[in-house]
Protein backbone atom coordinates (compact mmCIF):
# COMPACT_ATOMS: atom_id res chain seq x y z
CA LEU A 1 17.99 -7.81 13.80
CA PRO A 2 16.15 -10.35 15.44
CA GLU A 3 14.18 -7.22 16.91
CA ILE A 4 13.71 -7.02 13.39
CA LYS A 5 12.28 -10.69 12.63
CA ARG A 6 10.51 -10.66 15.49
CA LYS A 7 8.07 -7.94 14.59
CA ALA A 8 8.06 -8.82 10.39
CA LEU A 9 7.25 -11.91 11.84
CA GLU A 10 4.03 -9.92 13.64
CA GLY A 11 3.18 -8.01 10.29
CA ASP A 12 5.10 -4.49 11.02
CA ALA A 13 5.09 -3.60 8.18
CA LYS A 14 7.98 -1.67 8.21
CA SER A 15 10.09 -4.58 9.64
CA LEU A 16 8.38 -7.02 7.09
CA PHE A 17 10.29 -4.69 4.09
CA GLU A 18 13.77 -4.49 6.14
CA TYR A 19 14.13 -7.31 6.32
CA SER A 20 13.10 -8.57 3.16
CA GLU A 21 16.43 -6.00 1.79
CA TYR A 22 18.42 -7.52 5.17
CA ILE A 23 17.98 -11.16 3.46
CA GLY A 24 18.66 -10.17 -0.23
CA GLN A 25 21.98 -8.46 1.31
CA THR A 26 23.72 -10.54 2.75
CA GLU A 27 25.76 -14.00 1.00
CA LEU A 28 22.58 -16.66 2.50
CA SER A 29 21.40 -15.33 -0.62
CA PHE A 30 24.43 -15.61 -2.87
CA LYS A 31 24.23 -20.22 -0.72
CA PHE A 32 20.81 -20.99 -0.99
CA GLY A 33 19.50 -19.03 -3.99
CA MET A 34 15.94 -19.36 -4.95
CA GLU A 35 14.41 -20.14 -1.41
CA ILE A 36 15.80 -17.00 -0.33
CA TYR A 37 14.73 -15.15 -2.47
CA ASN A 38 10.94 -16.05 -2.47
CA SER A 39 11.55 -15.49 1.35
CA GLN A 40 12.93 -12.19 0.66
CA PHE A 41 10.46 -11.79 -2.15
CA ASP A 42 7.45 -13.08 0.01
CA TYR A 43 8.23 -10.55 3.30
CA ARG A 44 8.41 -6.99 1.27
CA LYS A 45 4.66 -8.44 -0.96
CA LYS A 46 3.30 -8.19 3.09
CA SER A 47 4.86 -4.35 3.09
CA ILE A 48 3.66 -3.70 -0.31
CA GLU A 49 0.27 -4.64 1.01
CA ALA A 50 0.28 -3.55 4.59
CA GLY A 51 1.53 -0.13 2.60
CA TYR A 52 4.79 1.29 3.46
CA PRO A 53 5.77 3.96 1.42
CA GLU A 54 9.33 2.85 1.41
CA ALA A 55 8.47 -0.72 -0.42
CA LEU A 56 5.98 0.60 -2.13
CA PHE A 57 8.04 3.18 -4.01
CA ASP A 58 10.44 0.87 -4.69
CA GLU A 59 8.02 -2.03 -5.76
CA GLY A 60 7.00 0.87 -8.23
CA CYS A 61 10.74 1.61 -9.85
CA SER A 62 11.15 -1.69 -10.21
CA ILE A 63 8.30 -1.68 -12.19
CA ILE A 64 9.82 1.01 -14.69
CA LYS A 65 12.91 -0.48 -14.58
CA GLY A 66 11.83 -3.48 -15.74
CA TRP A 67 12.92 -4.96 -12.77
CA LYS A 68 9.59 -6.32 -12.24
CA ARG A 69 6.17 -7.08 -14.52
CA GLY A 70 3.81 -4.46 -14.38
CA THR A 71 2.61 -1.65 -15.61
CA LEU A 72 3.88 1.49 -15.82
CA LYS A 73 -0.45 2.75 -14.37
CA GLN A 74 0.55 0.63 -11.58
CA ALA A 75 3.98 1.44 -10.89
CA PHE A 76 2.78 5.56 -10.95
CA GLU A 77 0.51 4.29 -8.28
CA TYR A 78 3.25 2.45 -6.03
CA ILE A 79 5.00 6.09 -6.29
CA PHE A 80 1.81 7.88 -5.55
CA TYR A 81 0.45 6.34 -2.86
CA SER A 82 4.36 6.72 -1.38
CA VAL A 83 4.42 10.09 -1.30
CA GLU A 84 1.00 10.57 -0.15
CA ASN A 85 1.62 7.82 2.96
CA GLY A 86 4.92 10.32 3.66
CA TYR A 87 7.63 8.88 0.94
CA GLU A 88 9.55 12.51 0.57
CA LYS A 89 12.19 11.29 -1.42
CA GLY A 90 9.46 9.97 -3.98
CA SER A 91 8.48 13.33 -4.62
CA TYR A 92 11.61 14.09 -7.03
CA VAL A 93 10.04 10.30 -9.41
CA LEU A 94 6.96 11.63 -8.67
CA GLY A 95 7.11 14.31 -10.14
CA GLU A 96 9.36 13.11 -13.37
CA CYS A 97 6.42 11.18 -13.68
CA TYR A 98 4.18 13.15 -15.12
CA LEU A 99 6.83 15.30 -16.27
CA TYR A 100 7.21 12.02 -18.73
CA GLY A 101 3.40 11.17 -18.50
CA ILE A 102 5.00 7.58 -16.62
CA GLY A 103 1.52 6.11 -16.04
CA THR A 104 0.18 9.01 -16.07
CA LYS A 105 -1.49 11.49 -18.10
CA GLN A 106 2.23 14.28 -18.74
CA ASP A 107 1.37 18.03 -16.83
């Protein structure tokens, strides 16, 4: 964990995402509430901005599920770019986006 935090503070996209996941899944988020949530959000946002594929995929899925604000077009783009950048697990959801026309033309 110290290594992940160090790399996150240096701006490593993968470490930013991993550290945001750690923050969100620990007891810290229950003890300190909104302050920790904001910290997790900041790390995740930086990971998305850096183009980390898993973070892009998570963001797209969160929009589709209604957990975060955004358009379906934005969600599709996040998922599309995650797959484009090597996140193979996103291929299934990308296929569903095309199949059902979620954020893109149905195809």
